[in-house]
mmCIF file of C-alpha atoms and ligand atoms in Angstrom:
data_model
loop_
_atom_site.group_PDB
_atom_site.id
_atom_site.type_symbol
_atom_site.label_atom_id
_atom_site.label_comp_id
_atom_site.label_asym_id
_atom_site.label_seq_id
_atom_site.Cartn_x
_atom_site.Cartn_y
_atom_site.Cartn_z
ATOM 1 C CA UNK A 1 0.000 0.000 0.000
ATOM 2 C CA UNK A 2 1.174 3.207 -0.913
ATOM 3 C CA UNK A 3 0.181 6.915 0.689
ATOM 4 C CA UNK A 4 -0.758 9.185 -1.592
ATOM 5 C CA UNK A 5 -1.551 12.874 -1.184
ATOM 6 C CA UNK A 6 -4.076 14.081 -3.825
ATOM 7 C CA UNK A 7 -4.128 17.899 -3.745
ATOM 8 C CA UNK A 8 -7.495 19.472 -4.964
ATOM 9 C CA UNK A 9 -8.995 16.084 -4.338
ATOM 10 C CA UNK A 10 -12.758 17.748 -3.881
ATOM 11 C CA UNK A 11 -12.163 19.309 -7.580
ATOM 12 C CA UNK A 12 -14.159 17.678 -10.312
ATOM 13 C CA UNK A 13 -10.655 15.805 -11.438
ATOM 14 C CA UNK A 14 -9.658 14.825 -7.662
ATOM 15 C CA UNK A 15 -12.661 13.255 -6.752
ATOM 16 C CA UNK A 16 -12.300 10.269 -9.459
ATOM 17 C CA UNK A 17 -8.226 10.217 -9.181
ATOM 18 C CA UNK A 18 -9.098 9.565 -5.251
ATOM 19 C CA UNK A 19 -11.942 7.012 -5.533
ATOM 20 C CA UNK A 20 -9.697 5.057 -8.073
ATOM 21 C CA UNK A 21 -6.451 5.132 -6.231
ATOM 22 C CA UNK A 22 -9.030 4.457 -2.892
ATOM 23 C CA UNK A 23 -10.457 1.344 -4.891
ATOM 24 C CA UNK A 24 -7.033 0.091 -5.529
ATOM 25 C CA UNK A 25 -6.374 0.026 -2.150
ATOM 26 C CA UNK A 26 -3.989 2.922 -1.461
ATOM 27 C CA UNK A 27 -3.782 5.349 1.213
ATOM 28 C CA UNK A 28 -5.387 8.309 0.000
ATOM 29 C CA UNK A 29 -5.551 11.758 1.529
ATOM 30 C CA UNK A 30 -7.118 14.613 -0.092
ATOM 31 C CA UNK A 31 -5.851 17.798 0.411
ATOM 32 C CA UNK A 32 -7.467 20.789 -0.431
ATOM 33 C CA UNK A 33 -8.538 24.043 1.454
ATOM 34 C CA UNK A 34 -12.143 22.994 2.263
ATOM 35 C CA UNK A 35 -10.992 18.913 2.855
ATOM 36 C CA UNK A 36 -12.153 18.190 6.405
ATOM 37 C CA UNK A 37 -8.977 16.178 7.091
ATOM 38 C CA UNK A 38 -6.382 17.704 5.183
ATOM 39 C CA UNK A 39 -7.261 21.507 4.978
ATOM 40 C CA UNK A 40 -4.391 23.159 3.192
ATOM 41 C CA UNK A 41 -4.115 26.261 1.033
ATOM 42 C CA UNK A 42 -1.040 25.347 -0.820
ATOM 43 C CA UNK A 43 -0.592 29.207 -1.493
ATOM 44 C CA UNK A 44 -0.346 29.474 2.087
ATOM 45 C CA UNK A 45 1.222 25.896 3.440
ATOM 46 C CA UNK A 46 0.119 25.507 6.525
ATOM 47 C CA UNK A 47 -0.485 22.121 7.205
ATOM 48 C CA UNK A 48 1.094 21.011 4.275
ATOM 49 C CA UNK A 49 3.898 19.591 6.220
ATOM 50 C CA UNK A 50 1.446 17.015 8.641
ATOM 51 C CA UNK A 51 -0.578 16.230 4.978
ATOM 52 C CA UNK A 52 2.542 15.336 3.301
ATOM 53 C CA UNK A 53 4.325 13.643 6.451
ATOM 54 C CA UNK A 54 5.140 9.693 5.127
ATOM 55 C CA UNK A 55 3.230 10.181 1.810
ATOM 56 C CA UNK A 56 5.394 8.488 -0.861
ATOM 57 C CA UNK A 57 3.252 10.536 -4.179
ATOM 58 C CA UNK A 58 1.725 13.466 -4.217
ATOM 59 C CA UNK A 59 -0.740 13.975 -7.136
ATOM 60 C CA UNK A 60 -1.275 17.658 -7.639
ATOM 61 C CA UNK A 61 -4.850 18.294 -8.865
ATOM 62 C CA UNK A 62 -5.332 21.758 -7.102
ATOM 63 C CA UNK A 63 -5.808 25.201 -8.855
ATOM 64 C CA UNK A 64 -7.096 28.308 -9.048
ATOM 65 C CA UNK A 65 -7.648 31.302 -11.091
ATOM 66 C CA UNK A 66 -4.457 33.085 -9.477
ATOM 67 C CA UNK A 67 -1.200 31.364 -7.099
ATOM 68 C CA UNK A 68 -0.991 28.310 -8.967
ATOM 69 C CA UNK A 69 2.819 29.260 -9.106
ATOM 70 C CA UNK A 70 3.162 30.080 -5.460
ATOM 71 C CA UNK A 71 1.595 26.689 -4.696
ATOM 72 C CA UNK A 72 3.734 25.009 -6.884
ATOM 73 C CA UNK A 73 6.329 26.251 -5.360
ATOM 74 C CA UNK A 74 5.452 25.395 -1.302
ATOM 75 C CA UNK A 75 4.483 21.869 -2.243
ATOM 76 C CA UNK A 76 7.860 21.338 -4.251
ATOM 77 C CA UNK A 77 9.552 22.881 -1.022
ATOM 78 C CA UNK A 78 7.505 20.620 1.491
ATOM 79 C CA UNK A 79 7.349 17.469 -0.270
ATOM 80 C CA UNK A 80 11.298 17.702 -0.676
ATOM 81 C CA UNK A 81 11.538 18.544 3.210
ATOM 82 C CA UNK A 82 9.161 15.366 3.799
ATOM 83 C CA UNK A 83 11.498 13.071 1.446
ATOM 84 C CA UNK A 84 8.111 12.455 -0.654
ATOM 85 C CA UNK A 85 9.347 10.884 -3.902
ATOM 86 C CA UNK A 86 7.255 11.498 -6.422
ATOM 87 C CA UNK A 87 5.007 14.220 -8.066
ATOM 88 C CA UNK A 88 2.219 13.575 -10.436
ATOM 89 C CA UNK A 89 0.726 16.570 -12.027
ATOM 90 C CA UNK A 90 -1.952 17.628 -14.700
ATOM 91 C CA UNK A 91 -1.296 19.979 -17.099
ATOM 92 C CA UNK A 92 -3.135 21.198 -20.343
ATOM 93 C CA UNK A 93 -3.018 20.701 -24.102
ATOM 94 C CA UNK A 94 -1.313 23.981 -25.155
ATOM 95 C CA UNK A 95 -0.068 25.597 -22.275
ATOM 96 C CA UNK A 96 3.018 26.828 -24.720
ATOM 97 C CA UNK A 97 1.048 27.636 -27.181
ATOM 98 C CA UNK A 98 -1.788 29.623 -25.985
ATOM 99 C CA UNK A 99 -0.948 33.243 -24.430
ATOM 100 C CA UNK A 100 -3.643 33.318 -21.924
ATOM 101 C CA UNK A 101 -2.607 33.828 -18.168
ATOM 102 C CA UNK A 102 -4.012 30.829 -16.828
ATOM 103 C CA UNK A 103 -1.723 28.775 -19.072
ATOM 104 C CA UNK A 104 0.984 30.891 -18.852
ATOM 105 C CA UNK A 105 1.287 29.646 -14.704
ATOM 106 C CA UNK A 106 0.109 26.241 -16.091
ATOM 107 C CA UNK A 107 3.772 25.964 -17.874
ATOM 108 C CA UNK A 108 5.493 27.984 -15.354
ATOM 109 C CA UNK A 109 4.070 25.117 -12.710
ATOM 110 C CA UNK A 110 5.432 22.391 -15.597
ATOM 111 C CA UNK A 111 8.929 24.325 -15.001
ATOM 112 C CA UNK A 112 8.705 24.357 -11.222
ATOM 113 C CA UNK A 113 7.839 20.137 -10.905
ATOM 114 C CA UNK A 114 10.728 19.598 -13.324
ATOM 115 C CA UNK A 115 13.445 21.721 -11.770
ATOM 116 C CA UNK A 116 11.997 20.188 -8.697
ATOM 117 C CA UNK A 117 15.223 17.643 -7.996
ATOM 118 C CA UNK A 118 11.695 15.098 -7.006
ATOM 119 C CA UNK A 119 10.280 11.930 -9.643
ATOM 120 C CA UNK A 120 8.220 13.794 -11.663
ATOM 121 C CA UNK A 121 5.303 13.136 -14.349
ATOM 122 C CA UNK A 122 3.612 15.309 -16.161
ATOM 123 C CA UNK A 123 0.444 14.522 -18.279
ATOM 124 C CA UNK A 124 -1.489 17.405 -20.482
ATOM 125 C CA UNK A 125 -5.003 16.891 -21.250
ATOM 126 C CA UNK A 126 -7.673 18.598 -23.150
ATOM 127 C CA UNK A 127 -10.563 20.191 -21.612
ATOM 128 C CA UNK A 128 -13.051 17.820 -19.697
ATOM 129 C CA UNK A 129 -16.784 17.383 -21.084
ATOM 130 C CA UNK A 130 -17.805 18.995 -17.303
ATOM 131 C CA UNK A 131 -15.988 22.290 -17.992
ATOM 132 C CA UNK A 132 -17.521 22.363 -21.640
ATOM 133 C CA UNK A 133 -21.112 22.366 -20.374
ATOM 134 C CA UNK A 134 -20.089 25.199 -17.573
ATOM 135 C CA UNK A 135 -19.082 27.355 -20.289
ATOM 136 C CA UNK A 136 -22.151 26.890 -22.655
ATOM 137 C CA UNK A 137 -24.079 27.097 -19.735
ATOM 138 C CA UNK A 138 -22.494 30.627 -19.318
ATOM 139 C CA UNK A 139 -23.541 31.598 -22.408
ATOM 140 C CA UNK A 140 -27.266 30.400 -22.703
ATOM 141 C CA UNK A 141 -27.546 32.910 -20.562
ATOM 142 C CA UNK A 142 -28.079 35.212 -23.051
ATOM 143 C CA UNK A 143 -31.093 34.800 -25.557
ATOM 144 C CA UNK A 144 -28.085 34.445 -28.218
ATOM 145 C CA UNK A 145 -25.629 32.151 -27.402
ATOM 146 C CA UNK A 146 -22.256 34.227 -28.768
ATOM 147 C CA UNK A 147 -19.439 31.917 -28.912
ATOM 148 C CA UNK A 148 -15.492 33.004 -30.411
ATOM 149 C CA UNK A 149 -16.094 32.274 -34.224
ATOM 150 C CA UNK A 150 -12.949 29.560 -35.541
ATOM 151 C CA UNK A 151 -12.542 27.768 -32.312
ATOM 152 C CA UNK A 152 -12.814 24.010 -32.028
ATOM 153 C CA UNK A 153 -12.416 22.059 -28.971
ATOM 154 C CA UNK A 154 -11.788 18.220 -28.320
ATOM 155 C CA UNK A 155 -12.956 17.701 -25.214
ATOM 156 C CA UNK A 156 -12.535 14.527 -22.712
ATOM 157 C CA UNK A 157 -14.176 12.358 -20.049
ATOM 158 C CA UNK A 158 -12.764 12.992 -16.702
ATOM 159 C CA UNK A 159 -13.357 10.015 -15.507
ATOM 160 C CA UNK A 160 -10.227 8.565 -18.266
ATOM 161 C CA UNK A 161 -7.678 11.265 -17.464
ATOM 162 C CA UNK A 162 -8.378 10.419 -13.732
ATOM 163 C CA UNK A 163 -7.684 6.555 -15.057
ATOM 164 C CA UNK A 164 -4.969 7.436 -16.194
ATOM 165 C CA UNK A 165 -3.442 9.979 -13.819
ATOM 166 C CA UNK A 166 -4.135 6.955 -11.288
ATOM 167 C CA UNK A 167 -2.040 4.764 -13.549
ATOM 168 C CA UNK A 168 0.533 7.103 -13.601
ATOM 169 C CA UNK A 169 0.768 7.821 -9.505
ATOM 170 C CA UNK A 170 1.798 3.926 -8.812
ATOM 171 C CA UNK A 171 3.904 4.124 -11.310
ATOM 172 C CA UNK A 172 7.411 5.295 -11.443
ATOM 173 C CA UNK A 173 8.186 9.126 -12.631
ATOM 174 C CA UNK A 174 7.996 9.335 -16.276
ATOM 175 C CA UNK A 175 8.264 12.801 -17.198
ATOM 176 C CA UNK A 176 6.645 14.497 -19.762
ATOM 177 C CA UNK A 177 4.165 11.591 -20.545
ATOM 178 C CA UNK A 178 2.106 11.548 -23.983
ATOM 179 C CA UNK A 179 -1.045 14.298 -24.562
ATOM 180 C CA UNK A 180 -4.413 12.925 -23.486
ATOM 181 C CA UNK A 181 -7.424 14.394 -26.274
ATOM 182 C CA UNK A 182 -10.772 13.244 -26.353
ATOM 183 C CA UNK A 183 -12.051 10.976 -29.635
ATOM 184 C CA UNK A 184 -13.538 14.144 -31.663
ATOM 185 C CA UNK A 185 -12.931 17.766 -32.922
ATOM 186 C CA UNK A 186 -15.740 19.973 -32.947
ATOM 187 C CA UNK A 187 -16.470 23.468 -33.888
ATOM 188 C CA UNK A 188 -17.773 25.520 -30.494
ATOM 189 C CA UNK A 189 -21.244 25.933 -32.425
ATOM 190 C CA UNK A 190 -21.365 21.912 -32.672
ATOM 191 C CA UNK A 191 -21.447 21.327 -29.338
ATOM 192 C CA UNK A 192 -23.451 24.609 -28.617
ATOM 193 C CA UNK A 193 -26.253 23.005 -30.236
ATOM 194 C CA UNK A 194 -25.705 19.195 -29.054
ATOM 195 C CA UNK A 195 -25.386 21.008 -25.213
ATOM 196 C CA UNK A 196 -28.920 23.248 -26.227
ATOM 197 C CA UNK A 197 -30.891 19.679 -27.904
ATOM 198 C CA UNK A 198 -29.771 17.442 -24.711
ATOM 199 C CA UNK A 199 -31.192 20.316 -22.396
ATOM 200 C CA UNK A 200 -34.009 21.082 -24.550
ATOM 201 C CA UNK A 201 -33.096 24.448 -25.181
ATOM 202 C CA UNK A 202 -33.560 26.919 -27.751
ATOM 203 C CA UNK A 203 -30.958 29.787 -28.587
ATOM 204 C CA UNK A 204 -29.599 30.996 -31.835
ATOM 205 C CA UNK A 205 -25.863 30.430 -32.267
ATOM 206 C CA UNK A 206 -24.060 33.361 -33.424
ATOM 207 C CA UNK A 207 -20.026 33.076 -33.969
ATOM 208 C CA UNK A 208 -17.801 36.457 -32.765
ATOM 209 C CA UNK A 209 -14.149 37.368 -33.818
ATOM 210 C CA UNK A 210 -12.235 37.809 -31.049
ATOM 211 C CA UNK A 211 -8.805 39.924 -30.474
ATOM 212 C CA UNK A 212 -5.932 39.020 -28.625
ATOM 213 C CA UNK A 213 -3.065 36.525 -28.902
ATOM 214 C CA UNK A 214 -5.070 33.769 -26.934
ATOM 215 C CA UNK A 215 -7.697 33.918 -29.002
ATOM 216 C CA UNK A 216 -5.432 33.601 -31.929
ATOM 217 C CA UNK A 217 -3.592 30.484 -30.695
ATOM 218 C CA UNK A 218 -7.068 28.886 -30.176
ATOM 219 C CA UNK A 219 -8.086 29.530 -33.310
ATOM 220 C CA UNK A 220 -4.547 27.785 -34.482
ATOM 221 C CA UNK A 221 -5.998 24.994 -32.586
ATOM 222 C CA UNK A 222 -3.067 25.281 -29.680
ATOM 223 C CA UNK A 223 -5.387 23.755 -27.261
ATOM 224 C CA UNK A 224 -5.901 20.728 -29.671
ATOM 225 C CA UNK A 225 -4.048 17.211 -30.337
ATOM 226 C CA UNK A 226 -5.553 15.103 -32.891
ATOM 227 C CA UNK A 227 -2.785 12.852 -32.954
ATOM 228 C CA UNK A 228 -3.936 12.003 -29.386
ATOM 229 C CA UNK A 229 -7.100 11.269 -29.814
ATOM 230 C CA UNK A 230 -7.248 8.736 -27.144
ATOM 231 C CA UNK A 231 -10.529 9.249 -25.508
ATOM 232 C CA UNK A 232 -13.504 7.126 -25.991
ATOM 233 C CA UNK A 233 -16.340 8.739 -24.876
ATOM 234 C CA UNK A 234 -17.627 11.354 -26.810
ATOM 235 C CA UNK A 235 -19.638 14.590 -25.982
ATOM 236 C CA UNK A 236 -22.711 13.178 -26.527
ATOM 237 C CA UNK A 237 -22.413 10.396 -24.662
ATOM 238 C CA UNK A 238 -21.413 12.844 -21.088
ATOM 239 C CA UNK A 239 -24.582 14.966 -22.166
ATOM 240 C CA UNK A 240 -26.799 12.194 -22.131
ATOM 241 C CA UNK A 241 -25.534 10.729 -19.684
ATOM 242 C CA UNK A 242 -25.922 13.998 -17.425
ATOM 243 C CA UNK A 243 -28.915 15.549 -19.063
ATOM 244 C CA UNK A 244 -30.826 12.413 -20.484
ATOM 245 C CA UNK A 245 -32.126 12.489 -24.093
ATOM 246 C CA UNK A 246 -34.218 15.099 -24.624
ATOM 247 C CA UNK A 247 -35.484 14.047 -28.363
HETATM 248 N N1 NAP B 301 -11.194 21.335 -16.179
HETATM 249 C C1 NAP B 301 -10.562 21.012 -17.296
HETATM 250 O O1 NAP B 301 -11.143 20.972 -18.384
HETATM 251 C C2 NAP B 301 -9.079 20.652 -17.243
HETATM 252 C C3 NAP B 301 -8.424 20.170 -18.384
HETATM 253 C C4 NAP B 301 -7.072 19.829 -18.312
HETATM 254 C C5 NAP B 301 -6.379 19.991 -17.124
HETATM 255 N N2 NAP B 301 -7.044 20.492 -16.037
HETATM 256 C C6 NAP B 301 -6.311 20.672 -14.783
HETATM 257 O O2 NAP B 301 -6.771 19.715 -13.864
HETATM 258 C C7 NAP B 301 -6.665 20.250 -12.547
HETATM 259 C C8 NAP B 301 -7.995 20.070 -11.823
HETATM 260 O O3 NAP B 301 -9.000 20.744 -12.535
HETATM 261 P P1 NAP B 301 -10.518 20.652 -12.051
HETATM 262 O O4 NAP B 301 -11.355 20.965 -13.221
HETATM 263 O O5 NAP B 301 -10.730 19.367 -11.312
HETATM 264 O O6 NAP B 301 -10.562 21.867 -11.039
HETATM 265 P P2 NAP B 301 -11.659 22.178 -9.914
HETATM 266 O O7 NAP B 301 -12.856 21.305 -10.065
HETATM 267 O O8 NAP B 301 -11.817 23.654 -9.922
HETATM 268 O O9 NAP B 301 -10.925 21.752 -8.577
HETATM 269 C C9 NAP B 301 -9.871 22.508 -8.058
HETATM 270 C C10 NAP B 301 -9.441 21.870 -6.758
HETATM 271 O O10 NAP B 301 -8.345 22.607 -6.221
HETATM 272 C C11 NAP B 301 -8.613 22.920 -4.862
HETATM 273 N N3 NAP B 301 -7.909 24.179 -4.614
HETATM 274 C C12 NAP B 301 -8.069 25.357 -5.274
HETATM 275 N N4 NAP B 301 -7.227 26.282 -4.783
HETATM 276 C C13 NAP B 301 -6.529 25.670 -3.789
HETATM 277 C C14 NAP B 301 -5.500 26.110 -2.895
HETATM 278 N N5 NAP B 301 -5.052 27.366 -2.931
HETATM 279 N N6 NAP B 301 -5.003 25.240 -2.010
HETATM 280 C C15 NAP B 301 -5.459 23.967 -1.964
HETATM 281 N N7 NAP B 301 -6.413 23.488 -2.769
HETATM 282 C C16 NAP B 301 -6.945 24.335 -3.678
HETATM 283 C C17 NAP B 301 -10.127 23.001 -4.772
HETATM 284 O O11 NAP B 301 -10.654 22.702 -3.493
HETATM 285 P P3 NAP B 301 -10.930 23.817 -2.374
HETATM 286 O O12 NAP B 301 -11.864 24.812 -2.974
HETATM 287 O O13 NAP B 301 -11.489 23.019 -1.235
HETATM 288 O O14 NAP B 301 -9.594 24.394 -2.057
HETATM 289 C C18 NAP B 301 -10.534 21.836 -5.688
HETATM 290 O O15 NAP B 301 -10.437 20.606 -4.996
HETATM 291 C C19 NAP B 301 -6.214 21.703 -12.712
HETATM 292 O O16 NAP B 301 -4.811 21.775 -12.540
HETATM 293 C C20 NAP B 301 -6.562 22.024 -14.143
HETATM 294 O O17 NAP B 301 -5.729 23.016 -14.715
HETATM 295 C C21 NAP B 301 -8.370 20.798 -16.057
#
């Protein structure tokens, strides 16, 4: 049996990466600011050193809008203080090519785990179905769904990057492992209008250019990997799963 610490284990990622490694048979303690046994803000650390105390892995799940670098930072600092000997973190599709802050400390995190001197792995993903819906339910909001015209996504099940970030935890460190995408590529207004028939919704689509650098490497498809199309289910299968068919 191994200990594992899974940081942002309440987070919509966490939760499966803890029930897996859990199921398995693993020691699993999930940290996170609200967790009622381990709570930590890693921009903060205190308490990190008790969560972390005899944990061999640490996967690192957590984040937020802003100190995803100071975190980084703490937990490298603590988990080398605590002889922890491993550190598992997910990362996103496109973090070097897409000038947006958020992945801008997304790679600068990448830097910080491999400079760390700890076993580390590092697996990018694309978005997950969940945060898809969020952001279409964000904008059926408005009577007219407006959506950045030329963007695609290729969206993935979390419950397979949390497979696989559970794979890689009792593993060894890898590094840099391969991309995780989901099966398709699909044009924003696509799944607009698969999201607005599972819910039973009615909105007209209407594409808007964007400006901006992110918004450019977007529409290069940054954020995308085709060539690692290795998730099986597909969009439609998370809405009707969540939302049931509506047809
Ligand atoms: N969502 C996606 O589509 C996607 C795609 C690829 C990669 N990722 C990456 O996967 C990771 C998890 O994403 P998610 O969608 O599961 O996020 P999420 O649902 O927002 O969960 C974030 C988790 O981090 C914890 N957290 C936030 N700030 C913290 C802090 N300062 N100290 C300690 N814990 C903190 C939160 O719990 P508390 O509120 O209790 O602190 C929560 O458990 C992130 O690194 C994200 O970049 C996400």
């Amino acid at each position: 049996m191994t200990t594992i610490v899974v940081t942002g284990g309440t987070g919509t990622l966490g939760r499966p990466v803890t029930r897996r490694l859990a199921e398995r048979g693993h020691d699993v303690r999930v940290l996170s600011r609200h967790s009622p046994r381990y709570p930590v803000d890693l921009r903060e650390g205190t308490g990190l050193a008790a969560a972390l105390d005899g944990a061999d892995v640490v996967v690192h799940c957590a984040s937020g809008p802003r100190g995803d670098e100071q975190a980084a930072r703490r937990l490298v600092a603590a988990m080398r203080a605590a002889g922890v000997g491993h550190l598992v973190y997910i990362s996103i599709v496109g973090v070097d090519r897409v000038p947006i802050g958020y992945y801008r400390a997304k790679l600068a995190v990448e830097r910080i785990v491999e400079e760390s001197g700890i076993g580390w792995t590092v697996l990018r993903s694309t978005q997950f179905h969940d945060l898809v819906v969020t952001l279409l339910q964000a904008a059926a909001k408005l009577p007219v769904m407006l959506l950045p015209s030329g963007v695609s996504d290729q969206p993935i099940e979390v419950a397979e990057v949390a497979d696989r970030l559970a794979d890689l935890a009792t593993g060894e460190p890898a590094g840099r492992v391969p991309d995780m995408a989901g099966p398709e590529v699909l044009g924003l207004p696509a799944l607009a209008r698969a999201y607005l028939r599972a819910t039973g919704r009615r909105r007209p689509v209407v594409s808007v250019p964007l400006l901006g650098k992110g918004y450019q490497g977007m529409r290069n498809g940054g954020h995308l990997a085709p060539r690692q199309a290795v998730g099986e289910a597909t969009f439609e299968d998370y809405l009707a799963r969540r939302f049931g068919t509506q047809e």
